[in-house]
Amino acid sequence: MNGRKRAAIKASTSIVPAVNQESPILPCRILLLPRRTIYEILARLPIKTLFQCRSVCKRFLCFISDPEFAKLQLSKSQVCILIKTQPLQNASKRLQLAHVESSGSNFQVSKLNFTPKSNLPTIDISHMNACNGLLCLVGSEKDYNFYVCNPILGEFITIQPPYKDIQRGSFWGLGYSTMMDQYKVLQSYYPVVESNNRYVTAEIYTIGTGSWRSIGNAPIDTVAMPFNAFLNDTLHWFPCTPNGSEFIHTFDFYSEKFGTLPPPDHFREDDKKFTNYSRIGVLGGCLFMIYFTNSTRFDIWVMKEYGVKETWTKQFVVENLYPKQGSWDFYEPMVVLNNGEILMLYNNDAVVCYNQKRKNLRGTKFFRTRSQFDATAYTPSLVSLNNIAKGEQISRMQVTKDYDKLCTDEFQDCVDCGVQLVNPICSFPPFGVPYGTVNYHADMFGRNSESRCAACMDRRVAPAKSFLSLWNM
């Protein structure tokens, strides 16, 4: 063998690593952080990304399933637009959810579809409203039931009304009492009584009690639910007929009483004739009201301090509108984006965007529907009905049941690389079970467990460095 061949063979064999010199696998760095820090990071992710994180590893799935994390995520979750077509189109038996963010002059839109097979107890609904991540669906004329569900988790409860074959009133909705920590459903109806005096009765259902309670009479005005109706433990409605007695109707879920809120000072009694062109709602945590000065301009008044009439302030002026064929159009502000633009529902068949600096409207293509649609403010949440509807019969969609069946296979993760390990002693808790109540790990967030895969046992990496040293790597 000549010298060149011997040199080539020597060079090729020198680059083959030895078996015992493999590079060590470092632990997943995020799992070295305190549990609260991990929760703060995950809670800022969009709901679609967060839901995908459930499949990363068992620890992530346990983090996201913790009720403590669900409350934190709900407090940071942003308002999304949920639409239902009128009537529901046969080709699209679903509700559509869109989360919109501004990126300069462009939009970043993340969409989810809610279907009966995966998210909803039924699609045969007449009305809907939302509160704290829960969705309240009102059955059609053939189905008088109320459904309270979390479409993200596929959980729901069915609430049967106390009476059937009655005419429902326009005051209804799901709400929450912070002081009592209770979710409640309000409904109003016309009693079947032979009388010349037409009156409306109201009843309340506290979730977890299983029964309705009468709370007296409700207002007789015809009202409609705005896009975002819930604020300060109170639902708000606006009158949709010219002969309404008030500008703003309210219902407080703590005191369980109906009430009203005063409009700005310059509103006159004659303005009630045009309330069918006005709207109320919630923007940036404050109650707002629209006032049309003419067919091409309207003002948005904001109540800076809830319940105080003197704090009504003209916050926005929307002008340069061009009504179709000289008629009045319907606008309802929904969301103020980071760049100051306002997304508005337009004539219940489109979403438009108003630029305050340029004072112009532009169309969007978030939803492609061939009919008009209802829009509701929905805040995606991972709050489980297991924690807020104790005593109720909680049902789950089959898809989520199959998912949990996969999640409860008896295995755990390698503490170093995160690979799944078979462990006949351990099982994973379902959604809504607090950390510590199930024997998942002796200390899930500690680094003392000896559950490692075979590869990591062979390598036995060096002791973990401090958080600061890892941060600077």
CSV table of C-alpha atoms in Angstrom, one decimal:
chain,number,residue,atom,x,y,z
A,1,MET,CA,0.0,0.0,0.0
A,2,ASN,CA,1.5,3.3,-1.1
A,3,GLY,CA,1.7,6.4,1.1
A,4,ARG,CA,-1.3,8.2,-0.4
A,5,LYS,CA,-3.7,5.4,0.3
A,6,ARG,CA,-2.4,5.0,3.9
A,7,ALA,CA,-2.9,8.8,4.4
A,8,ALA,CA,-6.4,8.7,3.0
A,9,ILE,CA,-7.5,5.8,5.2
A,10,LYS,CA,-6.0,7.4,8.3
A,11,ALA,CA,-7.9,10.7,7.5
A,12,SER,CA,-11.2,8.9,7.0
A,13,THR,CA,-11.0,6.9,10.2
A,14,SER,CA,-10.0,9.9,12.3
A,15,ILE,CA,-13.4,11.6,11.7
A,16,VAL,CA,-15.4,8.7,13.0
A,17,PRO,CA,-16.4,9.6,16.6
A,18,ALA,CA,-16.0,7.1,19.3
A,19,VAL,CA,-19.1,5.4,20.7
A,20,ASN,CA,-18.6,6.9,24.2
A,21,GLN,CA,-18.0,10.5,22.9
A,22,GLU,CA,-21.5,11.4,21.8
A,23,SER,CA,-22.7,14.9,22.6
A,24,PRO,CA,-24.9,15.1,25.7
A,25,ILE,CA,-28.6,15.9,25.4
A,26,LEU,CA,-29.4,19.0,27.5
A,27,PRO,CA,-32.8,19.3,29.3
A,28,CYS,CA,-35.5,21.3,27.7
A,29,ARG,CA,-34.7,24.8,28.9
A,30,ILE,CA,-38.2,26.1,29.4
A,31,LEU,CA,-38.9,23.2,31.8
A,32,LEU,CA,-36.1,24.5,34.0
A,33,LEU,CA,-38.1,27.8,34.6
A,34,PRO,CA,-40.4,28.2,37.6
A,35,ARG,CA,-43.9,27.0,36.9
A,36,ARG,CA,-45.4,30.5,37.2
A,37,THR,CA,-43.0,31.8,34.6
A,38,ILE,CA,-43.9,29.0,32.2
A,39,TYR,CA,-47.6,29.8,32.7
A,40,GLU,CA,-46.9,33.5,31.9
A,41,ILE,CA,-45.1,32.6,28.7
A,42,LEU,CA,-47.8,30.1,27.5
A,43,ALA,CA,-50.7,32.4,28.4
A,44,ARG,CA,-49.6,35.0,25.9
A,45,LEU,CA,-49.9,32.6,22.9
A,46,PRO,CA,-52.9,32.7,20.6
A,47,ILE,CA,-55.5,30.0,21.4
A,48,LYS,CA,-54.8,28.1,18.2
A,49,THR,CA,-51.0,27.9,19.0
A,50,LEU,CA,-51.7,27.1,22.6
A,51,PHE,CA,-54.0,24.3,21.7
A,52,GLN,CA,-51.3,22.8,19.5
A,53,CYS,CA,-48.9,23.0,22.4
A,54,ARG,CA,-50.9,20.4,24.2
A,55,SER,CA,-49.3,17.8,21.8
A,56,VAL,CA,-45.7,18.9,22.5
A,57,CYS,CA,-45.2,16.7,25.6
A,58,LYS,CA,-47.0,15.5,28.7
A,59,ARG,CA,-45.8,18.4,30.8
A,60,PHE,CA,-47.1,21.0,28.5
A,61,LEU,CA,-50.4,19.2,28.4
A,62,CYS,CA,-50.5,19.2,32.2
A,63,PHE,CA,-49.6,22.9,32.4
A,64,ILE,CA,-52.4,23.9,29.9
A,65,SER,CA,-54.9,21.7,31.7
A,66,ASP,CA,-54.3,23.3,35.1
A,67,PRO,CA,-57.3,25.5,36.3
A,68,GLU,CA,-54.8,28.0,37.6
A,69,PHE,CA,-53.3,28.4,34.1
A,70,ALA,CA,-56.8,28.6,32.6
A,71,LYS,CA,-57.7,31.6,34.8
A,72,LEU,CA,-54.4,33.3,33.9
A,73,GLN,CA,-54.9,32.6,30.2
A,74,LEU,CA,-58.5,34.0,30.3
A,75,SER,CA,-57.2,37.3,31.9
A,76,LYS,CA,-54.8,37.8,28.9
A,77,SER,CA,-57.0,36.4,26.1
A,78,GLN,CA,-58.1,39.0,23.5
A,79,VAL,CA,-61.5,39.5,22.1
A,80,CYS,CA,-62.3,37.6,18.9
A,81,ILE,CA,-65.1,37.9,16.4
A,82,LEU,CA,-67.6,34.9,16.3
A,83,ILE,CA,-70.2,34.9,13.6
A,84,LYS,CA,-73.3,32.9,12.8
A,85,THR,CA,-75.0,33.3,9.4
A,86,GLN,CA,-78.7,34.1,9.1
A,87,PRO,CA,-80.0,31.6,8.6
A,88,LEU,CA,-77.3,29.0,8.9
A,89,GLN,CA,-76.2,28.0,5.4
A,90,ASN,CA,-76.6,24.3,4.5
A,91,ALA,CA,-73.0,24.2,3.1
A,92,SER,CA,-71.4,25.6,6.3
A,93,LYS,CA,-73.0,24.3,9.4
A,94,ARG,CA,-70.5,25.9,11.7
A,95,LEU,CA,-69.6,29.0,13.6
A,96,GLN,CA,-66.5,30.9,12.5
A,97,LEU,CA,-64.1,32.6,14.9
A,98,ALA,CA,-61.5,35.1,13.9
A,99,HIS,CA,-58.7,36.8,15.9
A,100,VAL,CA,-57.5,39.9,14.1
A,101,GLU,CA,-54.3,41.9,14.7
A,102,SER,CA,-52.8,44.8,12.8
A,103,SER,CA,-49.5,44.7,11.1
A,104,GLY,CA,-48.9,48.1,9.6
A,105,SER,CA,-51.6,48.5,7.0
A,106,ASN,CA,-52.2,44.8,6.8
A,107,PHE,CA,-54.1,42.3,9.0
A,108,GLN,CA,-53.0,39.1,10.6
A,109,VAL,CA,-56.0,36.8,10.9
A,110,SER,CA,-56.2,33.5,12.7
A,111,LYS,CA,-59.4,31.5,12.2
A,112,LEU,CA,-61.1,28.6,13.9
A,113,ASN,CA,-64.3,26.7,12.9
A,114,PHE,CA,-66.7,25.4,15.5
A,115,THR,CA,-68.7,22.5,14.4
A,116,PRO,CA,-71.3,20.2,16.1
A,117,LYS,CA,-69.0,17.2,15.8
A,118,SER,CA,-66.0,18.8,17.5
A,119,ASN,CA,-67.1,21.9,19.5
A,120,LEU,CA,-70.8,22.6,19.7
A,121,PRO,CA,-73.7,20.6,21.2
A,122,THR,CA,-76.0,21.8,18.3
A,123,ILE,CA,-75.9,24.1,15.4
A,124,ASP,CA,-79.7,24.6,15.3
A,125,ILE,CA,-79.7,27.8,17.3
A,126,SER,CA,-81.5,31.1,17.2
A,127,HIS,CA,-79.3,33.3,19.4
A,128,MET,CA,-76.0,33.3,21.1
A,129,ASN,CA,-73.9,35.4,23.6
A,130,ALA,CA,-70.7,34.9,25.4
A,131,CYS,CA,-69.2,35.6,28.8
A,132,ASN,CA,-65.7,34.9,30.2
A,133,GLY,CA,-64.9,32.3,27.5
A,134,LEU,CA,-68.2,30.5,27.8
A,135,LEU,CA,-70.8,30.5,25.0
A,136,CYS,CA,-74.5,30.5,25.6
A,137,LEU,CA,-76.6,29.0,22.7
A,138,VAL,CA,-80.4,29.4,22.6
A,139,GLY,CA,-82.2,26.6,20.8
A,140,SER,CA,-84.5,27.2,17.8
A,141,GLU,CA,-88.3,27.2,18.0
A,142,LYS,CA,-88.2,23.4,17.9
A,143,ASP,CA,-85.6,23.2,20.7
A,144,TYR,CA,-86.3,25.4,23.7
A,145,ASN,CA,-83.1,24.4,25.6
A,146,PHE,CA,-80.2,26.7,26.6
A,147,TYR,CA,-76.7,25.3,26.0
A,148,VAL,CA,-73.7,26.7,27.9
A,149,CYS,CA,-70.5,25.4,26.4
A,150,ASN,CA,-66.8,25.9,26.0
A,151,PRO,CA,-66.3,25.2,22.3
A,152,ILE,CA,-62.5,25.2,22.7
A,153,LEU,CA,-62.7,22.2,25.0
A,154,GLY,CA,-65.8,20.6,23.5
A,155,GLU,CA,-67.7,20.7,26.9
A,156,PHE,CA,-71.3,21.7,27.4
A,157,ILE,CA,-74.3,21.5,29.7
A,158,THR,CA,-77.9,21.5,28.7
A,159,ILE,CA,-80.4,23.7,30.6
A,160,GLN,CA,-84.1,23.0,30.0
A,161,PRO,CA,-86.4,26.0,30.4
A,162,PRO,CA,-89.1,25.8,33.1
A,163,TYR,CA,-91.9,26.2,30.6
A,164,LYS,CA,-92.2,25.1,27.0
A,165,ASP,CA,-94.4,26.4,24.2
A,166,ILE,CA,-94.2,29.9,25.4
A,167,GLN,CA,-93.2,33.2,23.7
A,168,ARG,CA,-89.8,34.3,24.7
A,169,GLY,CA,-89.0,37.9,25.6
A,170,SER,CA,-86.0,39.8,24.3
A,171,PHE,CA,-84.2,40.0,27.6
A,172,TRP,CA,-81.9,37.0,28.0
A,173,GLY,CA,-78.3,36.0,28.2
A,174,LEU,CA,-75.4,34.4,30.1
A,175,GLY,CA,-73.6,36.4,32.8
A,176,TYR,CA,-71.3,36.2,35.7
A,177,SER,CA,-71.3,37.5,39.3
A,178,THR,CA,-67.8,38.3,40.5
A,179,MET,CA,-68.8,38.6,44.2
A,180,MET,CA,-70.7,35.3,44.2
A,181,ASP,CA,-68.3,33.6,41.7
A,182,GLN,CA,-71.4,32.2,39.9
A,183,TYR,CA,-72.5,32.0,36.3
A,184,LYS,CA,-76.1,32.6,35.6
A,185,VAL,CA,-78.6,32.4,32.7
A,186,LEU,CA,-81.3,35.0,32.4
A,187,GLN,CA,-84.5,34.5,30.3
A,188,SER,CA,-87.7,36.4,29.9
A,189,TYR,CA,-91.1,35.3,28.5
A,190,TYR,CA,-94.7,36.2,28.1
A,191,PRO,CA,-96.9,34.1,30.5
A,192,VAL,CA,-99.8,32.3,28.9
A,193,VAL,CA,-102.5,34.3,30.6
A,194,GLU,CA,-105.7,35.7,29.2
A,195,SER,CA,-105.2,39.4,29.9
A,196,ASN,CA,-105.3,42.8,28.2
A,197,ASN,CA,-102.2,43.9,30.1
A,198,ARG,CA,-99.2,42.5,28.2
A,199,TYR,CA,-96.3,41.9,30.7
A,200,VAL,CA,-93.0,40.0,30.7
A,201,THR,CA,-91.7,37.7,33.4
A,202,ALA,CA,-88.1,37.0,34.1
A,203,GLU,CA,-86.3,34.0,35.6
A,204,ILE,CA,-82.7,33.2,36.5
A,205,TYR,CA,-80.8,30.0,36.5
A,206,THR,CA,-77.7,29.7,38.6
A,207,ILE,CA,-75.3,27.1,37.0
A,208,GLY,CA,-74.8,24.4,39.5
A,209,THR,CA,-78.2,24.6,41.3
A,210,GLY,CA,-80.2,22.8,38.6
A,211,SER,CA,-83.3,25.0,39.0
A,212,TRP,CA,-84.9,28.3,37.8
A,213,ARG,CA,-86.0,31.1,40.1
A,214,SER,CA,-88.5,33.8,39.3
A,215,ILE,CA,-87.2,37.4,39.8
A,216,GLY,CA,-90.3,39.3,38.9
A,217,ASN,CA,-91.2,41.3,35.8
A,218,ALA,CA,-88.9,42.4,33.0
A,219,PRO,CA,-89.1,45.6,30.9
A,220,ILE,CA,-91.6,45.4,28.0
A,221,ASP,CA,-89.3,47.1,25.5
A,222,THR,CA,-88.1,45.2,22.4
A,223,VAL,CA,-84.3,45.2,22.7
A,224,ALA,CA,-81.4,43.5,20.9
A,225,MET,CA,-78.1,42.1,22.2
A,226,PRO,CA,-75.0,44.1,21.0
A,227,PHE,CA,-71.7,42.6,19.8
A,228,ASN,CA,-70.1,43.0,23.2
A,229,ALA,CA,-72.7,43.3,25.9
A,230,PHE,CA,-71.1,42.2,29.2
A,231,LEU,CA,-69.3,44.7,31.5
A,232,ASN,CA,-69.1,45.1,35.2
A,233,ASP,CA,-71.1,41.9,35.9
A,234,THR,CA,-73.9,43.5,33.8
A,235,LEU,CA,-75.6,42.8,30.5
A,236,HIS,CA,-76.6,45.7,28.3
A,237,TRP,CA,-79.2,46.0,25.5
A,238,PHE,CA,-80.2,48.8,23.2
A,239,PRO,CA,-83.8,49.4,22.1
A,240,CYS,CA,-84.6,48.5,18.5
A,241,THR,CA,-87.9,50.2,18.2
A,242,PRO,CA,-88.6,54.0,18.0
A,243,ASN,CA,-91.1,53.8,20.9
A,244,GLY,CA,-88.6,52.5,23.5
A,245,SER,CA,-88.8,53.9,27.0
A,246,GLU,CA,-85.0,54.0,27.6
A,247,PHE,CA,-81.7,54.4,25.8
A,248,ILE,CA,-79.8,51.7,27.6
A,249,HIS,CA,-81.3,48.7,29.5
A,250,THR,CA,-79.2,46.7,31.9
A,251,PHE,CA,-79.3,43.6,34.1
A,252,ASP,CA,-77.0,43.2,37.1
A,253,PHE,CA,-76.2,39.5,37.8
A,254,TYR,CA,-75.1,40.2,41.3
A,255,SER,CA,-78.3,42.0,42.5
A,256,GLU,CA,-80.4,40.2,39.9
A,257,LYS,CA,-82.2,43.4,39.0
A,258,PHE,CA,-83.0,45.3,35.8
A,259,GLY,CA,-82.0,48.8,35.4
A,260,THR,CA,-81.0,51.6,33.0
A,261,LEU,CA,-78.1,53.8,32.3
A,262,PRO,CA,-78.3,57.5,31.4
A,263,PRO,CA,-77.1,58.7,27.9
A,264,PRO,CA,-74.9,61.7,27.4
A,265,ASP,CA,-76.4,65.1,28.4
A,266,HIS,CA,-77.1,66.3,24.9
A,267,PHE,CA,-79.4,63.3,24.1
A,268,ARG,CA,-83.0,64.5,23.9
A,269,GLU,CA,-86.2,62.7,24.1
A,270,ASP,CA,-86.7,63.0,20.3
A,271,ASP,CA,-83.4,61.1,19.8
A,272,LYS,CA,-85.2,57.9,20.9
A,273,LYS,CA,-86.9,57.9,17.5
A,274,PHE,CA,-83.5,57.1,15.9
A,275,THR,CA,-82.3,54.5,18.4
A,276,ASN,CA,-82.8,51.8,15.8
A,277,TYR,CA,-79.7,53.4,14.1
A,278,SER,CA,-77.8,53.6,17.3
A,279,ARG,CA,-75.7,51.0,19.0
A,280,ILE,CA,-74.1,50.4,22.4
A,281,GLY,CA,-71.3,48.0,23.4
A,282,VAL,CA,-67.9,47.7,25.1
A,283,LEU,CA,-64.6,49.0,23.7
A,284,GLY,CA,-61.4,48.9,25.6
A,285,GLY,CA,-63.2,48.0,28.9
A,286,CYS,CA,-65.6,51.0,28.7
A,287,LEU,CA,-69.2,51.3,27.7
A,288,PHE,CA,-69.8,53.2,24.4
A,289,MET,CA,-72.8,54.5,22.5
A,290,ILE,CA,-73.2,55.7,18.9
A,291,TYR,CA,-74.9,58.9,18.0
A,292,PHE,CA,-75.7,59.6,14.4
A,293,THR,CA,-75.5,63.3,13.6
A,294,ASN,CA,-76.5,62.6,10.0
A,295,SER,CA,-76.4,59.8,7.4
A,296,THR,CA,-72.7,60.3,6.7
A,297,ARG,CA,-71.3,60.7,10.2
A,298,PHE,CA,-71.7,59.3,13.7
A,299,ASP,CA,-69.9,60.0,17.0
A,300,ILE,CA,-68.8,57.3,19.5
A,301,TRP,CA,-69.3,58.4,23.1
A,302,VAL,CA,-67.5,56.4,25.8
A,303,MET,CA,-68.4,56.3,29.5
A,304,LYS,CA,-65.0,56.6,31.2
A,305,GLU,CA,-66.4,55.7,34.7
A,306,TYR,CA,-69.1,53.1,34.6
A,307,GLY,CA,-72.5,54.4,35.8
A,308,VAL,CA,-71.4,58.1,36.1
A,309,LYS,CA,-73.3,60.2,33.6
A,310,GLU,CA,-70.8,63.1,33.7
A,311,THR,CA,-68.0,60.9,32.4
A,312,TRP,CA,-69.5,60.4,28.9
A,313,THR,CA,-66.8,61.6,26.5
A,314,LYS,CA,-66.8,61.9,22.7
A,315,GLN,CA,-63.9,59.5,21.9
A,316,PHE,CA,-64.2,59.0,18.1
A,317,VAL,CA,-65.8,60.7,15.2
A,318,VAL,CA,-66.5,58.5,12.1
A,319,GLU,CA,-67.2,60.5,9.0
A,320,ASN,CA,-67.1,60.4,5.2
A,321,LEU,CA,-69.7,57.6,5.1
A,322,TYR,CA,-71.4,56.9,1.9
A,323,PRO,CA,-74.8,55.3,2.5
A,324,LYS,CA,-76.2,52.9,-0.2
A,325,GLN,CA,-78.9,54.6,-2.3
A,326,GLY,CA,-79.2,57.5,0.1
A,327,SER,CA,-80.4,55.4,3.0
A,328,TRP,CA,-79.0,55.0,6.5
A,329,ASP,CA,-76.5,52.2,7.1
A,330,PHE,CA,-76.0,50.2,10.2
A,331,TYR,CA,-72.5,50.4,11.9
A,332,GLU,CA,-71.5,48.6,15.1
A,333,PRO,CA,-67.9,49.1,16.4
A,334,MET,CA,-66.4,45.8,17.5
A,335,VAL,CA,-62.6,46.0,18.1
A,336,VAL,CA,-60.0,48.8,18.3
A,337,LEU,CA,-56.8,47.4,16.8
A,338,ASN,CA,-53.2,48.3,18.0
A,339,ASN,CA,-52.7,50.8,15.2
A,340,GLY,CA,-55.9,52.7,16.2
A,341,GLU,CA,-58.1,51.4,13.4
A,342,ILE,CA,-61.7,50.4,14.3
A,343,LEU,CA,-63.2,47.1,13.1
A,344,MET,CA,-67.0,47.6,12.6
A,345,LEU,CA,-69.9,45.4,11.6
A,346,TYR,CA,-71.5,46.9,8.5
A,347,ASN,CA,-75.2,46.1,7.8
A,348,ASN,CA,-74.7,42.6,9.3
A,349,ASP,CA,-73.1,41.4,6.0
A,350,ALA,CA,-69.5,42.6,6.2
A,351,VAL,CA,-66.7,43.8,8.4
A,352,VAL,CA,-65.1,47.1,7.6
A,353,CYS,CA,-62.2,49.0,9.0
A,354,TYR,CA,-62.1,52.7,9.7
A,355,ASN,CA,-58.8,54.6,9.7
A,356,GLN,CA,-59.0,57.6,12.1
A,357,LYS,CA,-56.1,59.4,10.6
A,358,ARG,CA,-57.2,59.1,6.9
A,359,LYS,CA,-60.9,59.3,7.9
A,360,ASN,CA,-61.9,56.6,5.4
A,361,LEU,CA,-63.4,53.1,5.4
A,362,ARG,CA,-62.0,50.0,3.7
A,363,GLY,CA,-63.4,46.6,3.3
A,364,THR,CA,-62.1,43.4,4.7
A,365,LYS,CA,-62.4,39.8,3.6
A,366,PHE,CA,-62.3,38.1,7.0
A,367,PHE,CA,-65.6,36.2,6.4
A,368,ARG,CA,-66.9,35.1,3.1
A,369,THR,CA,-70.6,34.5,3.5
A,370,ARG,CA,-73.5,34.7,1.0
A,371,SER,CA,-76.0,36.0,3.6
A,372,GLN,CA,-76.2,38.3,6.6
A,373,PHE,CA,-74.7,37.2,9.9
A,374,ASP,CA,-74.8,37.8,13.6
A,375,ALA,CA,-71.5,38.7,15.3
A,376,THR,CA,-70.6,38.1,19.0
A,377,ALA,CA,-67.6,39.0,21.0
A,378,TYR,CA,-65.9,35.8,22.2
A,379,THR,CA,-62.8,35.5,24.4
A,380,PRO,CA,-61.3,32.0,23.9
A,381,SER,CA,-60.7,30.3,27.1
A,382,LEU,CA,-59.5,27.0,28.6
A,383,VAL,CA,-61.7,27.2,31.7
A,384,SER,CA,-63.3,23.8,32.1
A,385,LEU,CA,-67.0,23.4,33.0
A,386,ASN,CA,-65.7,20.8,35.6
A,387,ASN,CA,-64.6,23.7,37.8
A,388,ILE,CA,-67.6,26.1,37.3
A,389,ALA,CA,-70.6,23.8,36.8
A,390,LYS,CA,-70.3,21.4,39.7
A,391,GLY,CA,-73.5,19.5,40.2
A,392,GLU,CA,-74.5,19.8,36.5
A,393,GLN,CA,-74.3,16.9,34.0
A,394,ILE,CA,-71.4,17.9,31.8
A,395,SER,CA,-71.2,16.4,28.3
A,396,ARG,CA,-68.3,16.2,26.0
A,397,MET,CA,-67.9,16.0,22.3
A,398,GLN,CA,-66.7,12.6,21.0
A,399,VAL,CA,-63.5,14.1,19.5
A,400,THR,CA,-62.4,15.4,22.9
A,401,LYS,CA,-63.2,12.1,24.5
A,402,ASP,CA,-61.0,10.3,22.0
A,403,TYR,CA,-58.2,12.9,22.6
A,404,ASP,CA,-58.3,12.4,26.4
A,405,LYS,CA,-58.2,8.6,25.9
A,406,LEU,CA,-54.9,9.1,24.1
A,407,CYS,CA,-53.8,11.4,26.9
A,408,THR,CA,-54.5,9.0,29.7
A,409,ASP,CA,-52.3,6.3,28.4
A,410,GLU,CA,-50.0,5.2,31.2
A,411,PHE,CA,-46.7,6.9,30.4
A,412,GLN,CA,-44.7,9.9,31.4
A,413,ASP,CA,-41.8,12.0,30.0
A,414,CYS,CA,-38.1,11.7,30.2
A,415,VAL,CA,-37.0,14.5,32.5
A,416,ASP,CA,-34.0,15.4,30.3
A,417,CYS,CA,-35.1,15.2,26.6
A,418,GLY,CA,-38.9,15.0,27.1
A,419,VAL,CA,-39.4,11.7,25.2
A,420,GLN,CA,-42.5,9.7,26.3
A,421,LEU,CA,-41.8,6.7,28.6
A,422,VAL,CA,-44.0,3.8,29.5
A,423,ASN,CA,-45.0,3.9,33.1
A,424,PRO,CA,-47.8,1.6,34.4
A,425,ILE,CA,-48.0,3.5,37.7
A,426,CYS,CA,-48.8,7.0,36.3
A,427,SER,CA,-51.8,8.4,34.4
A,428,PHE,CA,-52.5,11.9,33.2
A,429,PRO,CA,-55.3,14.0,34.7
A,430,PRO,CA,-58.1,15.3,32.4
A,431,PHE,CA,-58.9,18.9,31.8
A,432,GLY,CA,-60.0,20.8,34.9
A,433,VAL,CA,-58.1,18.6,37.5
A,434,PRO,CA,-55.8,20.8,39.6
A,435,TYR,CA,-52.1,20.1,39.8
A,436,GLY,CA,-51.2,18.0,42.8
A,437,THR,CA,-54.5,16.0,43.0
A,438,VAL,CA,-53.3,13.2,40.8
A,439,ASN,CA,-50.2,11.1,41.2
A,440,TYR,CA,-48.6,12.2,37.9
A,441,HIS,CA,-45.1,13.0,39.2
A,442,ALA,CA,-43.8,13.1,42.7
A,443,ASP,CA,-42.8,16.6,41.9
A,444,MET,CA,-43.7,17.5,38.4
A,445,PHE,CA,-41.8,20.7,38.3
A,446,GLY,CA,-38.7,19.5,40.1
A,447,ARG,CA,-35.6,17.9,38.6
A,448,ASN,CA,-35.2,15.1,41.1
A,449,SER,CA,-37.1,12.4,39.3
A,450,GLU,CA,-35.0,9.6,37.9
A,451,SER,CA,-37.4,8.9,35.0
A,452,ARG,CA,-35.1,9.0,32.0
A,453,CYS,CA,-35.0,7.3,28.6
A,454,ALA,CA,-32.2,4.7,27.9
A,455,ALA,CA,-30.2,7.2,25.8
A,456,CYS,CA,-30.2,9.8,28.6
A,457,MET,CA,-29.3,7.2,31.2
A,458,ASP,CA,-26.2,6.3,29.1
A,459,ARG,CA,-25.2,9.8,28.8
A,460,ARG,CA,-26.2,11.1,32.3
A,461,VAL,CA,-25.7,14.7,31.5
A,462,ALA,CA,-23.8,17.0,33.9
A,463,PRO,CA,-25.8,18.8,36.6
A,464,ALA,CA,-28.1,21.5,35.3
A,465,LYS,CA,-26.7,25.0,35.2
A,466,SER,CA,-28.4,27.9,36.9
A,467,PHE,CA,-31.1,29.8,35.0
A,468,LEU,CA,-28.9,32.9,34.6
A,469,SER,CA,-26.1,30.9,33.0
A,470,LEU,CA,-28.5,29.2,30.6
A,471,TRP,CA,-30.0,32.6,29.7
A,472,ASN,CA,-26.5,33.9,28.7
A,473,MET,CA,-25.7,30.8,26.6
